[in-house]
PDB file of C-alpha atoms and ligand atoms in Angstrom:
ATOM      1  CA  UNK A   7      15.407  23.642   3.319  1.00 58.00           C
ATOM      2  CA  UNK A   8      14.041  20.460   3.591  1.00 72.00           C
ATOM      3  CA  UNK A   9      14.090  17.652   0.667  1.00 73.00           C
ATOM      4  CA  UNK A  10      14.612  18.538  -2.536  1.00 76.00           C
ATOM      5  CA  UNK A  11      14.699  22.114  -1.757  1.00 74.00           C
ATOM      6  CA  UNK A  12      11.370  22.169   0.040  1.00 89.00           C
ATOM      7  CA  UNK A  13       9.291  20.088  -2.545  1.00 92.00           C
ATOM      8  CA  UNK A  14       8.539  16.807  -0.948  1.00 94.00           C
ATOM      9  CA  UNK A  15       7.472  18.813   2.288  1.00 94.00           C
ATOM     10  CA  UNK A  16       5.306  21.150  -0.455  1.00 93.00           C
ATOM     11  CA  UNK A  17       3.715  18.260  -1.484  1.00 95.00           C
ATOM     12  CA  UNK A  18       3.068  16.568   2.089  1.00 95.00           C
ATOM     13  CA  UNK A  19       1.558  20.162   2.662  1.00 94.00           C
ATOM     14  CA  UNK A  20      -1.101  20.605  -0.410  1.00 95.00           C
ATOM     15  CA  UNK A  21      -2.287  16.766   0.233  1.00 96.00           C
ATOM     16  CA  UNK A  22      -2.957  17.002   4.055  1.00 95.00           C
ATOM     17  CA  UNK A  23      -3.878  20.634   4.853  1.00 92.00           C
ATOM     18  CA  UNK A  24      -4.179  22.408   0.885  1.00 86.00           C
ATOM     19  CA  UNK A  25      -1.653  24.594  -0.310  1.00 77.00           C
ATOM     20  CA  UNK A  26      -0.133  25.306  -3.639  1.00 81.00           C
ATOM     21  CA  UNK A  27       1.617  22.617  -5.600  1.00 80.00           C
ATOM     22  CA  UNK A  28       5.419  23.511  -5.989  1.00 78.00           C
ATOM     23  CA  UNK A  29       6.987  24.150  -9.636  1.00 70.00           C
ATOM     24  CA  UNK A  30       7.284  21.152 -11.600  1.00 65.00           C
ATOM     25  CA  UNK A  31      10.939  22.941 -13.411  1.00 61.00           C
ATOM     26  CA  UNK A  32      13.676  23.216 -11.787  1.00 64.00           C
ATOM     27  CA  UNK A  33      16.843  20.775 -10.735  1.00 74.00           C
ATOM     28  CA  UNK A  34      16.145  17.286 -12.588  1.00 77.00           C
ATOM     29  CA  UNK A  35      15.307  15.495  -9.464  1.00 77.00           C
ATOM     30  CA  UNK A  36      12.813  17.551  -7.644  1.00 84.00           C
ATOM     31  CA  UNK A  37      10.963  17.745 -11.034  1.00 86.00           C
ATOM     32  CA  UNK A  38      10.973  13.729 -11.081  1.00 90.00           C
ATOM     33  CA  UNK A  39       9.560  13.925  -7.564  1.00 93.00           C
ATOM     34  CA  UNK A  40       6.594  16.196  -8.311  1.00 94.00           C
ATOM     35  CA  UNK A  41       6.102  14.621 -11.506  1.00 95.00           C
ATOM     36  CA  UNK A  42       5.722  11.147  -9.360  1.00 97.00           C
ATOM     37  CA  UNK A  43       4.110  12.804  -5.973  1.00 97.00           C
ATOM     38  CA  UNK A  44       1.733  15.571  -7.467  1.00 97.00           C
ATOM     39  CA  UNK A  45      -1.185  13.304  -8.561  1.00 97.00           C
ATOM     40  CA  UNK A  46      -1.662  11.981  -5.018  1.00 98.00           C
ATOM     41  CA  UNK A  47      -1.024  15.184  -3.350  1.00 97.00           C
ATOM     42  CA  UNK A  48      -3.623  16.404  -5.462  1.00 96.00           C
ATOM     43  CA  UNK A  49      -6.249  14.061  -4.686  1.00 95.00           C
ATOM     44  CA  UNK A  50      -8.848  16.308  -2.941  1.00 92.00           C
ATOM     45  CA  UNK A  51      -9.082  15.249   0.642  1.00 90.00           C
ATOM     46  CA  UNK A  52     -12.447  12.784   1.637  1.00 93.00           C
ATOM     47  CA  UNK A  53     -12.571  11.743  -2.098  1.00 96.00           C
ATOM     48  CA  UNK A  54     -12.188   7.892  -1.891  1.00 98.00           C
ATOM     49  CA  UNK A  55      -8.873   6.709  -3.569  1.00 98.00           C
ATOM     50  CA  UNK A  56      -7.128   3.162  -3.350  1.00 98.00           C
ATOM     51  CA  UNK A  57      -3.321   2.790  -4.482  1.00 98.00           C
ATOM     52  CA  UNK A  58      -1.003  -0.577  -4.211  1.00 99.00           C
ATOM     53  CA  UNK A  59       2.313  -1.313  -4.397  1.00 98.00           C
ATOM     54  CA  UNK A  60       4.586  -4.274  -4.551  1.00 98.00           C
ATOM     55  CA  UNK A  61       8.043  -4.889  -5.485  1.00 98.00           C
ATOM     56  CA  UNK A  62       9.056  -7.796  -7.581  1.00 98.00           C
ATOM     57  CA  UNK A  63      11.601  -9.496  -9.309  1.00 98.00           C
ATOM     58  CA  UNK A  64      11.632  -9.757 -13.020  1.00 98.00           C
ATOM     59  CA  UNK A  65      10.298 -13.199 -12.599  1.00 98.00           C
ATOM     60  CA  UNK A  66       7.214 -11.845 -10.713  1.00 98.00           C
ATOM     61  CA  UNK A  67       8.173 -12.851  -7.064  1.00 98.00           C
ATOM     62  CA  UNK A  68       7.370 -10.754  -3.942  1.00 98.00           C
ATOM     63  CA  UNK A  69       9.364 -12.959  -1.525  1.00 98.00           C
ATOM     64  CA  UNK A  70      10.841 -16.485  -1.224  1.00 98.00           C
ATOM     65  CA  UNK A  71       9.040 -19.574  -0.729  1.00 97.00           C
ATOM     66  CA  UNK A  72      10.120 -18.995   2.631  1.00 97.00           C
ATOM     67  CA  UNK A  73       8.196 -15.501   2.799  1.00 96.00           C
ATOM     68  CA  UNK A  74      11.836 -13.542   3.118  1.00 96.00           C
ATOM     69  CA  UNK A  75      10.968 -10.431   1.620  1.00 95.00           C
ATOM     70  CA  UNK A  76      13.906  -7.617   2.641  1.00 95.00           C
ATOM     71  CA  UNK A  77      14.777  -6.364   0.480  1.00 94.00           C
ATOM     72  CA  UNK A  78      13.392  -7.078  -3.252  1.00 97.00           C
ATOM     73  CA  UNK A  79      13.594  -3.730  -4.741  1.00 98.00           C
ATOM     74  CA  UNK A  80      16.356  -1.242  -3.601  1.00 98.00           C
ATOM     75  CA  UNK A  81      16.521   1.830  -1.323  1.00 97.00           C
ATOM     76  CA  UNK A  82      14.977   3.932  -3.799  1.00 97.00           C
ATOM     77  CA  UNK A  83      11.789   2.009  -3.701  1.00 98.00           C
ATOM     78  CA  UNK A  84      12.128   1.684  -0.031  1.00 98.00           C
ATOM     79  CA  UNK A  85      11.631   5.345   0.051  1.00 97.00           C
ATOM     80  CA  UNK A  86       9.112   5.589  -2.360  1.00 98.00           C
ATOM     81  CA  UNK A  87       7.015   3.107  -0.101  1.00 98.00           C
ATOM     82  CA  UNK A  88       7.425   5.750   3.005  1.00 98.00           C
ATOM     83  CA  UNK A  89       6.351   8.764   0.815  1.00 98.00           C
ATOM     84  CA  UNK A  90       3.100   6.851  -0.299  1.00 98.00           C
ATOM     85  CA  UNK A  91       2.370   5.946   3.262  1.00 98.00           C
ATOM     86  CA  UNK A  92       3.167   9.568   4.058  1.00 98.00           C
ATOM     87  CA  UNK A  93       0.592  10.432   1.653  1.00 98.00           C
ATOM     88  CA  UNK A  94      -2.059   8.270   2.330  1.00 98.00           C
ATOM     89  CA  UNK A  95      -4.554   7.892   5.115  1.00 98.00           C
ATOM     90  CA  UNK A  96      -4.583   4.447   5.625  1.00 98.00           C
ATOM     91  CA  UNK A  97      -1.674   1.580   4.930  1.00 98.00           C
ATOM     92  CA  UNK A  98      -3.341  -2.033   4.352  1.00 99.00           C
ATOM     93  CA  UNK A  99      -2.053  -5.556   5.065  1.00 98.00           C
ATOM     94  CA  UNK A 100      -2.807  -8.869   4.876  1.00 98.00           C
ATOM     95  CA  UNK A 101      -2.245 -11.412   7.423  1.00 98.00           C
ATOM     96  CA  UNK A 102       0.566 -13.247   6.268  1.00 98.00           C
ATOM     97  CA  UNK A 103       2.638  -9.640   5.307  1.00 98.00           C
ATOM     98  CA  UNK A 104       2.309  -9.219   9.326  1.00 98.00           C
ATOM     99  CA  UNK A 105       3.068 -12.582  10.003  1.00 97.00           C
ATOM    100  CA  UNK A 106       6.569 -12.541   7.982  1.00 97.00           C
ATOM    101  CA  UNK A 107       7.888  -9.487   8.338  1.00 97.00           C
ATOM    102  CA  UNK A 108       6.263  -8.349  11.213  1.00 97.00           C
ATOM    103  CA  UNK A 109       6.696  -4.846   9.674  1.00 97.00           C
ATOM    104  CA  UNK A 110       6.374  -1.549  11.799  1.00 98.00           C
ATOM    105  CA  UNK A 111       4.396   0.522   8.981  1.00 98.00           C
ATOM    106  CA  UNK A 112       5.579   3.829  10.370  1.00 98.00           C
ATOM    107  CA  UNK A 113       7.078   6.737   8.497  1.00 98.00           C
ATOM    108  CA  UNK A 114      10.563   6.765   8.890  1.00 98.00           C
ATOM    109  CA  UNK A 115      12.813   7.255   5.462  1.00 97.00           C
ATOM    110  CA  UNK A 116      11.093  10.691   4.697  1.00 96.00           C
ATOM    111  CA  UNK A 117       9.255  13.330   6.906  1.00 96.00           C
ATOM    112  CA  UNK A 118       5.123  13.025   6.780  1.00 97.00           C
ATOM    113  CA  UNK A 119       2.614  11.727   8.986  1.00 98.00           C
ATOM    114  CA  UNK A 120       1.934   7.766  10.115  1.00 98.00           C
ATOM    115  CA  UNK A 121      -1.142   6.512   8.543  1.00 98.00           C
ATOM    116  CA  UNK A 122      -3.457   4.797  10.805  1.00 98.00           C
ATOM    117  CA  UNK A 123      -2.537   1.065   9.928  1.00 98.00           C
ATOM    118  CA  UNK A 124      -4.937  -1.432   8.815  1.00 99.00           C
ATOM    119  CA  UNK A 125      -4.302  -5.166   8.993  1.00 98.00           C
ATOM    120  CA  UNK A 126      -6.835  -7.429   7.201  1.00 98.00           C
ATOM    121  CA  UNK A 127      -7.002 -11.130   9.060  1.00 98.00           C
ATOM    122  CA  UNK A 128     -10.703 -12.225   8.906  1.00 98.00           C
ATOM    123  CA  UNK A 129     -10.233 -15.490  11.009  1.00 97.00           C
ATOM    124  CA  UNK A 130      -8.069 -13.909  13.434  1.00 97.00           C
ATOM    125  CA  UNK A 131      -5.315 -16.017  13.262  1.00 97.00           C
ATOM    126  CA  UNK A 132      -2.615 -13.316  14.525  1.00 98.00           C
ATOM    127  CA  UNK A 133      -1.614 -13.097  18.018  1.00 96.00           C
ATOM    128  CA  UNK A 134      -0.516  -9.511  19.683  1.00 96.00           C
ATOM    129  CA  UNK A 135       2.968  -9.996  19.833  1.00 97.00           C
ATOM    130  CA  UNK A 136       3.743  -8.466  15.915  1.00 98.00           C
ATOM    131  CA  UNK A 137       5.162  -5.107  16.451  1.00 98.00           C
ATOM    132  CA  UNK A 138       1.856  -3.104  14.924  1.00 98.00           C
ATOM    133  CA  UNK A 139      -0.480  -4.203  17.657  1.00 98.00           C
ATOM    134  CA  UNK A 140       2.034  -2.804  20.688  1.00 96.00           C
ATOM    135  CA  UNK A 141       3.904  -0.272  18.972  1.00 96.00           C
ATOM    136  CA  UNK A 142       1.731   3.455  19.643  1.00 95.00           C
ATOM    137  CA  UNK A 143       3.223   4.819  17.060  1.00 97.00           C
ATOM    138  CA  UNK A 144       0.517   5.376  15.359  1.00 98.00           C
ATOM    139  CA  UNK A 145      -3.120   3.706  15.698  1.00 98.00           C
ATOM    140  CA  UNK A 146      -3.844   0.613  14.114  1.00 98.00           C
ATOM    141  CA  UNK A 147      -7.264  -1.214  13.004  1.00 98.00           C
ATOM    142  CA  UNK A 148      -7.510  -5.186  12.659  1.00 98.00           C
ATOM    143  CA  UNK A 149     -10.500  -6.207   9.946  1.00 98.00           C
ATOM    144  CA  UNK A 150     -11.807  -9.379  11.436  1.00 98.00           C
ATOM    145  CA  UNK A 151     -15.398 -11.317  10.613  1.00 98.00           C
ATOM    146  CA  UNK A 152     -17.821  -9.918  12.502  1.00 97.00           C
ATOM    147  CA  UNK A 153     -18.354 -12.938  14.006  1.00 97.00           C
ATOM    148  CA  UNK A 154     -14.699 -13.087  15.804  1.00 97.00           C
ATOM    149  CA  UNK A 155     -15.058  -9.703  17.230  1.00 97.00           C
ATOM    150  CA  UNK A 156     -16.571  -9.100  20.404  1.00 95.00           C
ATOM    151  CA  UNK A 157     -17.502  -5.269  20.949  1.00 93.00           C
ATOM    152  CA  UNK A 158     -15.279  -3.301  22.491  1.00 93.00           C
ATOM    153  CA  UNK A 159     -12.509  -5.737  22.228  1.00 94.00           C
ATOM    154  CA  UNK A 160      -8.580  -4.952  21.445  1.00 97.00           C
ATOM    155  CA  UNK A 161      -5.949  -6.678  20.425  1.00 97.00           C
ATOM    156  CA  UNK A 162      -2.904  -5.183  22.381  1.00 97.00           C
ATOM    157  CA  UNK A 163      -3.767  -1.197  21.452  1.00 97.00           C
ATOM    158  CA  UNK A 164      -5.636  -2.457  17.728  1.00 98.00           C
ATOM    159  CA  UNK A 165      -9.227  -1.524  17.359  1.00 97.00           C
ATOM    160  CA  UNK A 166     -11.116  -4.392  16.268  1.00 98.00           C
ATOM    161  CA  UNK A 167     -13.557  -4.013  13.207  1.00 98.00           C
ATOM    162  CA  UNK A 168     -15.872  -6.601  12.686  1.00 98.00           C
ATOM    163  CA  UNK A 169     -17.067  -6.935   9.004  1.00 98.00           C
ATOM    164  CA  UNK A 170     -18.990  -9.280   6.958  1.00 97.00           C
ATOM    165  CA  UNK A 171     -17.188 -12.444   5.254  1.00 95.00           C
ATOM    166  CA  UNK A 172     -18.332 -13.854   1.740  1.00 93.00           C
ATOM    167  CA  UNK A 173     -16.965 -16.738   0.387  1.00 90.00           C
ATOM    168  CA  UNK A 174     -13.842 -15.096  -0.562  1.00 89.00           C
ATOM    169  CA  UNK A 175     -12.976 -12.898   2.604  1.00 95.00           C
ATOM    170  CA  UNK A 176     -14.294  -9.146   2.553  1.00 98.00           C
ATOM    171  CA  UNK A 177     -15.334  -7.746  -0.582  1.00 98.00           C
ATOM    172  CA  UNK A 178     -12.598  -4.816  -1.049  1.00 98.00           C
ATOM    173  CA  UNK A 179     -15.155  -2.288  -0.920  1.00 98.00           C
ATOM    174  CA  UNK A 180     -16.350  -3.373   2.629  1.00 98.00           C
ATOM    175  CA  UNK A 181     -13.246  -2.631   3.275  1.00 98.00           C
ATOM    176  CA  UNK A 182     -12.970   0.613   1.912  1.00 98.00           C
ATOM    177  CA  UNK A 183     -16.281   1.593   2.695  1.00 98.00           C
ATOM    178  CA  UNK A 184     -15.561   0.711   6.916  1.00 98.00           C
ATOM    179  CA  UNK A 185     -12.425   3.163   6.742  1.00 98.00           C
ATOM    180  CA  UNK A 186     -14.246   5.940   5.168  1.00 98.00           C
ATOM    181  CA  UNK A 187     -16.601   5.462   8.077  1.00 98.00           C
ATOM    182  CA  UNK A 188     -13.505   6.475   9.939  1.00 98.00           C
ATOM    183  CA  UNK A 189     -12.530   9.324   7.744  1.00 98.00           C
ATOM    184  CA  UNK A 190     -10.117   7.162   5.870  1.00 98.00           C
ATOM    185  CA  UNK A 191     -10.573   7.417   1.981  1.00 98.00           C
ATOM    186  CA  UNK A 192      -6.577   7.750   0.798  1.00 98.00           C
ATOM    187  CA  UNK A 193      -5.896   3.701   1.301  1.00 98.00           C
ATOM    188  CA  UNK A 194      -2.498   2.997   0.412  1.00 98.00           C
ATOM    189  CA  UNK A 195      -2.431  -0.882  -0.047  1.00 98.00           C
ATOM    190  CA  UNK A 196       0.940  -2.378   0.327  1.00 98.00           C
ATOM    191  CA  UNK A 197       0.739  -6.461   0.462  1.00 93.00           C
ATOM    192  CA  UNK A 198       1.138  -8.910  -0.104  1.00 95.00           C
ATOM    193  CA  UNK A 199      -0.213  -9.990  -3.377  1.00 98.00           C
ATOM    194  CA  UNK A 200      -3.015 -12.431  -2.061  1.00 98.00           C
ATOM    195  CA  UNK A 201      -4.543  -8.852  -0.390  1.00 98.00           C
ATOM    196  CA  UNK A 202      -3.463  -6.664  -3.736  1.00 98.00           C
ATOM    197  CA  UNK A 203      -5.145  -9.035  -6.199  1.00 98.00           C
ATOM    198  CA  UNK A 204      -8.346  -8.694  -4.819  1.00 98.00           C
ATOM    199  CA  UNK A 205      -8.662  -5.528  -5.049  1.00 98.00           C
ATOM    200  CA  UNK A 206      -7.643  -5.727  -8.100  1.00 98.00           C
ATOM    201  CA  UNK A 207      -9.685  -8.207  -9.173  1.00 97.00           C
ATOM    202  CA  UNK A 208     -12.751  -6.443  -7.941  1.00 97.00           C
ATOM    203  CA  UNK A 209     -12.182  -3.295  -9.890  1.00 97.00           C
ATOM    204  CA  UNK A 210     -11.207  -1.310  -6.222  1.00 98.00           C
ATOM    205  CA  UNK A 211      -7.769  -0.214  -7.576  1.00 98.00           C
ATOM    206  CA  UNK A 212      -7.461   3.306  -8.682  1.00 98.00           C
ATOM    207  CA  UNK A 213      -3.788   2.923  -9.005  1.00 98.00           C
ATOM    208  CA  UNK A 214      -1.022  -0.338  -9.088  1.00 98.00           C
ATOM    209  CA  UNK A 215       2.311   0.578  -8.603  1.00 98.00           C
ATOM    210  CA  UNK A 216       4.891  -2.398  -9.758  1.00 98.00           C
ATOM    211  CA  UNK A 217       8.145  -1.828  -8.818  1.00 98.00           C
ATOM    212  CA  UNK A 218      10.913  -4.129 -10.871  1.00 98.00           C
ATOM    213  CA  UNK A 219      14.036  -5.052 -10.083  1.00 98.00           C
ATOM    214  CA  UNK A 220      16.644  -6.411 -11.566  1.00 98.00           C
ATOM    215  CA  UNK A 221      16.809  -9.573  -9.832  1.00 98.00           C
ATOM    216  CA  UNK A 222      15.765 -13.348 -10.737  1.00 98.00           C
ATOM    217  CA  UNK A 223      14.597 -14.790  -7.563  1.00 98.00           C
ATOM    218  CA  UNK A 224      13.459 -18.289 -10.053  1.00 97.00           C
ATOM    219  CA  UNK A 225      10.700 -19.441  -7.179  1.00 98.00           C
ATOM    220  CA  UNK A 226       8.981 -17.609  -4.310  1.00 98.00           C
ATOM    221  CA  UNK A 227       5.389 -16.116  -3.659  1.00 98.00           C
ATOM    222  CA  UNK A 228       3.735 -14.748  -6.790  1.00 98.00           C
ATOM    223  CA  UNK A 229       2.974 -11.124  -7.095  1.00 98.00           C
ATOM    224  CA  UNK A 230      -0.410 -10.689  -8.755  1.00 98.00           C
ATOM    225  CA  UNK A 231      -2.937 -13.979  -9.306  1.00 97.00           C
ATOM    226  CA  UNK A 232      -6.065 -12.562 -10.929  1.00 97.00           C
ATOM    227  CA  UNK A 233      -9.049 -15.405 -12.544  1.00 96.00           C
ATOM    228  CA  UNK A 234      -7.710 -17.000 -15.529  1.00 97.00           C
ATOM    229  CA  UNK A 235      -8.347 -15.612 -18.956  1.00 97.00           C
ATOM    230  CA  UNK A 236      -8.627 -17.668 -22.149  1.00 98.00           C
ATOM    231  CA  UNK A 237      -6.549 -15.030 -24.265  1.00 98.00           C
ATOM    232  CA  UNK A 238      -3.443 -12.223 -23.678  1.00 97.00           C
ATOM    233  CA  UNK A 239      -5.897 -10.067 -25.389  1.00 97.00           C
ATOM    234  CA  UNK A 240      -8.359 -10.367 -22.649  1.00 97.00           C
ATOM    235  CA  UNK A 241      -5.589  -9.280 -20.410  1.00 96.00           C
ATOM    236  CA  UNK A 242      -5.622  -5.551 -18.152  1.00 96.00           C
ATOM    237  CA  UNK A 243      -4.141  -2.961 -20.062  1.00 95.00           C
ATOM    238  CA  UNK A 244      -3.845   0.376 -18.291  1.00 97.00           C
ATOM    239  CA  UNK A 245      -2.339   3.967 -18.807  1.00 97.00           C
ATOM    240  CA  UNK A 246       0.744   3.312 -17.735  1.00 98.00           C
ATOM    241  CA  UNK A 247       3.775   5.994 -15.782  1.00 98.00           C
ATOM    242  CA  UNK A 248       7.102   4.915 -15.694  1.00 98.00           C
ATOM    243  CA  UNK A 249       9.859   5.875 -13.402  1.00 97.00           C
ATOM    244  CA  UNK A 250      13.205   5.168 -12.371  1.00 97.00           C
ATOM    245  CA  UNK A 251      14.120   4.321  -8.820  1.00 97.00           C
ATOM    246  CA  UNK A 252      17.698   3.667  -8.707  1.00 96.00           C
ATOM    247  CA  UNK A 253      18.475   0.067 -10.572  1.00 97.00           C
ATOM    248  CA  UNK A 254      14.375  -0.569 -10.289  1.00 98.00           C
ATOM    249  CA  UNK A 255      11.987   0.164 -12.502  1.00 98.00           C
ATOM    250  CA  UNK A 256       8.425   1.152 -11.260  1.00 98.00           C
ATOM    251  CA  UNK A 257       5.227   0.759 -13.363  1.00 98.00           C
ATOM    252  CA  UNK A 258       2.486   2.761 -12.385  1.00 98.00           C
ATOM    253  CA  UNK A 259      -0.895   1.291 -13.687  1.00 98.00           C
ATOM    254  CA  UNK A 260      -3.557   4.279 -14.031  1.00 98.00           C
ATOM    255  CA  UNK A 261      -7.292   2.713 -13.479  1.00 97.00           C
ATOM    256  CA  UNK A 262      -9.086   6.134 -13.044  1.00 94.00           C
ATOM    257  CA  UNK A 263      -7.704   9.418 -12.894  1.00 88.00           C
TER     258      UNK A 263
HETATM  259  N1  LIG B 329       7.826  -7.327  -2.119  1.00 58.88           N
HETATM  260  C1  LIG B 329       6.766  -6.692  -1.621  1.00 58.88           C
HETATM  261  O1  LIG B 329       6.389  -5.604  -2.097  1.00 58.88           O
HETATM  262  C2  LIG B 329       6.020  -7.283  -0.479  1.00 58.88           C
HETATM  263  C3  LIG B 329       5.052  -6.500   0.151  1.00 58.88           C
HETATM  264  C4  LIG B 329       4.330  -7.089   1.202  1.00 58.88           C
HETATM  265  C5  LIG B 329       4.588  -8.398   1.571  1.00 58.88           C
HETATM  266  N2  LIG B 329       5.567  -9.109   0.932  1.00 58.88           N
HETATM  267  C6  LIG B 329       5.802 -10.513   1.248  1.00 58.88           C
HETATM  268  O2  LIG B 329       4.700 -11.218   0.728  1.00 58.88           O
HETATM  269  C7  LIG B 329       4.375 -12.300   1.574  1.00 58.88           C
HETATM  270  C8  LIG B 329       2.916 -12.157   2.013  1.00 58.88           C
HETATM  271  O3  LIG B 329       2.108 -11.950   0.870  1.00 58.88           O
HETATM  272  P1  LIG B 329       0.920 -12.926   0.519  1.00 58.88           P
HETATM  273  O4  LIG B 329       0.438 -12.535  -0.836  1.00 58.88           O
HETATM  274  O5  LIG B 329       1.357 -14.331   0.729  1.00 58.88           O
HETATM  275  O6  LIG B 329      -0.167 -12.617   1.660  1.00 58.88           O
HETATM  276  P2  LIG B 329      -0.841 -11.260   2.203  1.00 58.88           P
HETATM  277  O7  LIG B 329      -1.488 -10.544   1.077  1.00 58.88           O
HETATM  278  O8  LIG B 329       0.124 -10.515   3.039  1.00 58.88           O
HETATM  279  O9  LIG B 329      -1.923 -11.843   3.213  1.00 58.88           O
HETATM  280  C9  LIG B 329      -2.938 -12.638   2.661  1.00 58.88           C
HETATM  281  C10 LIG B 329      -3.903 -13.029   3.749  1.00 58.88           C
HETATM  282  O10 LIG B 329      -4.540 -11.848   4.304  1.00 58.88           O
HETATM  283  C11 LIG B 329      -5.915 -12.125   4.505  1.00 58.88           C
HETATM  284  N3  LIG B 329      -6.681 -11.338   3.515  1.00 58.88           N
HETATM  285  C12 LIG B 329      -6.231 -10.517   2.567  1.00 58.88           C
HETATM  286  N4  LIG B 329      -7.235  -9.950   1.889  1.00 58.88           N
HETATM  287  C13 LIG B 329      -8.364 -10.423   2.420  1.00 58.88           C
HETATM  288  C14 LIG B 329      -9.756 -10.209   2.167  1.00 58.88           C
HETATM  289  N5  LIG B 329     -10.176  -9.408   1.163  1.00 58.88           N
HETATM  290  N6  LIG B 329     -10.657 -10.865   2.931  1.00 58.88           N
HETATM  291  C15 LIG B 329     -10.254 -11.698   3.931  1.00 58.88           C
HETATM  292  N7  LIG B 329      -8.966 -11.943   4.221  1.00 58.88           N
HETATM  293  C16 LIG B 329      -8.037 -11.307   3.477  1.00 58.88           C
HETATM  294  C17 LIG B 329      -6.099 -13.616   4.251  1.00 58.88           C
HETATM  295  O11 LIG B 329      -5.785 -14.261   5.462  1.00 58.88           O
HETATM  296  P3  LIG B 329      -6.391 -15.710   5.865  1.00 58.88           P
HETATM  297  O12 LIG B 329      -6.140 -16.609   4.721  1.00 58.88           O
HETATM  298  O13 LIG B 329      -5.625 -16.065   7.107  1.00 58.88           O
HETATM  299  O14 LIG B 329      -7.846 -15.492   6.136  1.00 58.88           O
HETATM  300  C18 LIG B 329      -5.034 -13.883   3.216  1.00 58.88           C
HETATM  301  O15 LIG B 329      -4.651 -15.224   3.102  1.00 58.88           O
HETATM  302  C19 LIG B 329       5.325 -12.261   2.741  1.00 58.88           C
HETATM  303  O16 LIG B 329       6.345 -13.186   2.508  1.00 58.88           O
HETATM  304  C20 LIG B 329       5.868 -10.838   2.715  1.00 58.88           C
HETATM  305  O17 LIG B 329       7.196 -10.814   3.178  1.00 58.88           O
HETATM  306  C21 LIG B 329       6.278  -8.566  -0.092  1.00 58.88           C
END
């Protein structure tokens, strides 16, 4: 039958191939997971859409100072992470995510596709030895400045993509404009915050997802850093979804629908 009698696998259906979006009644929870899942599944496919995630403490920490990051949030969230990346095209990185956790970015805690995985490290300070750059699990790109990339070259099985470098790294929509290139427009971003906040910052986000849990960490590596602003007014306030994942909260911000 599948997860939650069929739905998730419904879902996974209509977003990569079309099909027709299951019943949103039903038991509780597979109403809660179209409720959550339909919006992206929805999201007609070569239309160019950018969603992040991070999970924090309630004192706004991703990891400690130390970069330990497993686990934050709780195994809910942890499988709301592998739906999105089932869902999406394209998983982003930054540099230091890789460097930490050395993460695999696969799909593994539902059923769906891998996304082609995308690790952002202009000055190409990485070496091949992290998992995503040997692992053929699925195929992975590595954003470098243009001038660090000689053509044609790989590092392990990673495609290198050379792009242009302003003074504050790539502008997000180089980056989103080089996967579509590619065929990759559903860019599911997910860390760390240095790599989320600009995006954010330059108006590329679509979507935030902010996953809380109940946990003071009391010092560690922020979530979100954005410009300062003189005034709480002047702060972002989006359309917000709310959901319960387990003992975490997550807060999805809604940019554009
Ligand atoms: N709780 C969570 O949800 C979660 C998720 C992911 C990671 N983490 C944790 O968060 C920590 C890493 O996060 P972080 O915020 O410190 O770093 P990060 O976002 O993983 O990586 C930041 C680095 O990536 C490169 N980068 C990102 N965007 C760029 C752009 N637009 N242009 C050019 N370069 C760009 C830069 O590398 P260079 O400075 O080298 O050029 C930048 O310093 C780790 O400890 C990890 O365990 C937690």
């Amino acid at each position: 039958m599948g997860e939650n009698g069929g739905a998730w696998e419904r879902l996974l259906a209509l977003r990569h191939h079309g099909g027709t979006a299951p019943a949103q009644r039903g038991e509780a929870l597979t109403a809660a997971l179209v409720d959550l899942y339909l919006p992206f599944a929805q999201i007609p496919r070569g239309r160019r859409f950018a969603v992040a995630h991070l999970g924090q403490s309630l004192d706004g920490r991703i990891a400690t100072a130390a970069g330990a990051s497993r686990w934050v949030t709780g195994e809910a969230d942890l499988i709301h992470t592998h739906r999105m990346r089932a869902l999406a095209d394209a998983i982003i990185v930054g540099s230091s995510t890789i460097r930490h956790d050395n993460p695999q970015l696969t799909v593994r805690r539902c059923c769906g596709p891998h996304p082609v995985r995308v690790v952002v490290d202009a000055e190409r300070r990485l070496g091949a030895g992290h998992c995503v750059f040997h692992d053929p699990s699925a195929p992975t790109l590595l954003l470098a400045a243009a001038d660090r990339v000689r053509p044609g070259e790989r590092l392990g099985h990673a495609e290198l993509v050379g792009l242009k470098r302003g003074a504050h790294g790539f502008a997000p929509a180089d980056i989103a404009a080089a996967l579509a290139e590619r065929g990759l427009f559903f860019l599911f971003i997910e860390g760390g915050g240095i790599t989320i906040s600009r995006f954010l910052a330059a108006g590329a986000l679509d979507r935030l997802q902010i996953t809380v849990a109940p946990i003071l960490l009391g010092s560690g590596k922020p979530s979100l850093t954005l410009p300062e602003i003189a005034a709480p007014e002047q702060g972002l306030r989006p359309t917000l979804r709310r959901f319960r994942l387990g003992q975490d909260t997550l807060y999805e911000c809604v940019f554009r629908d």
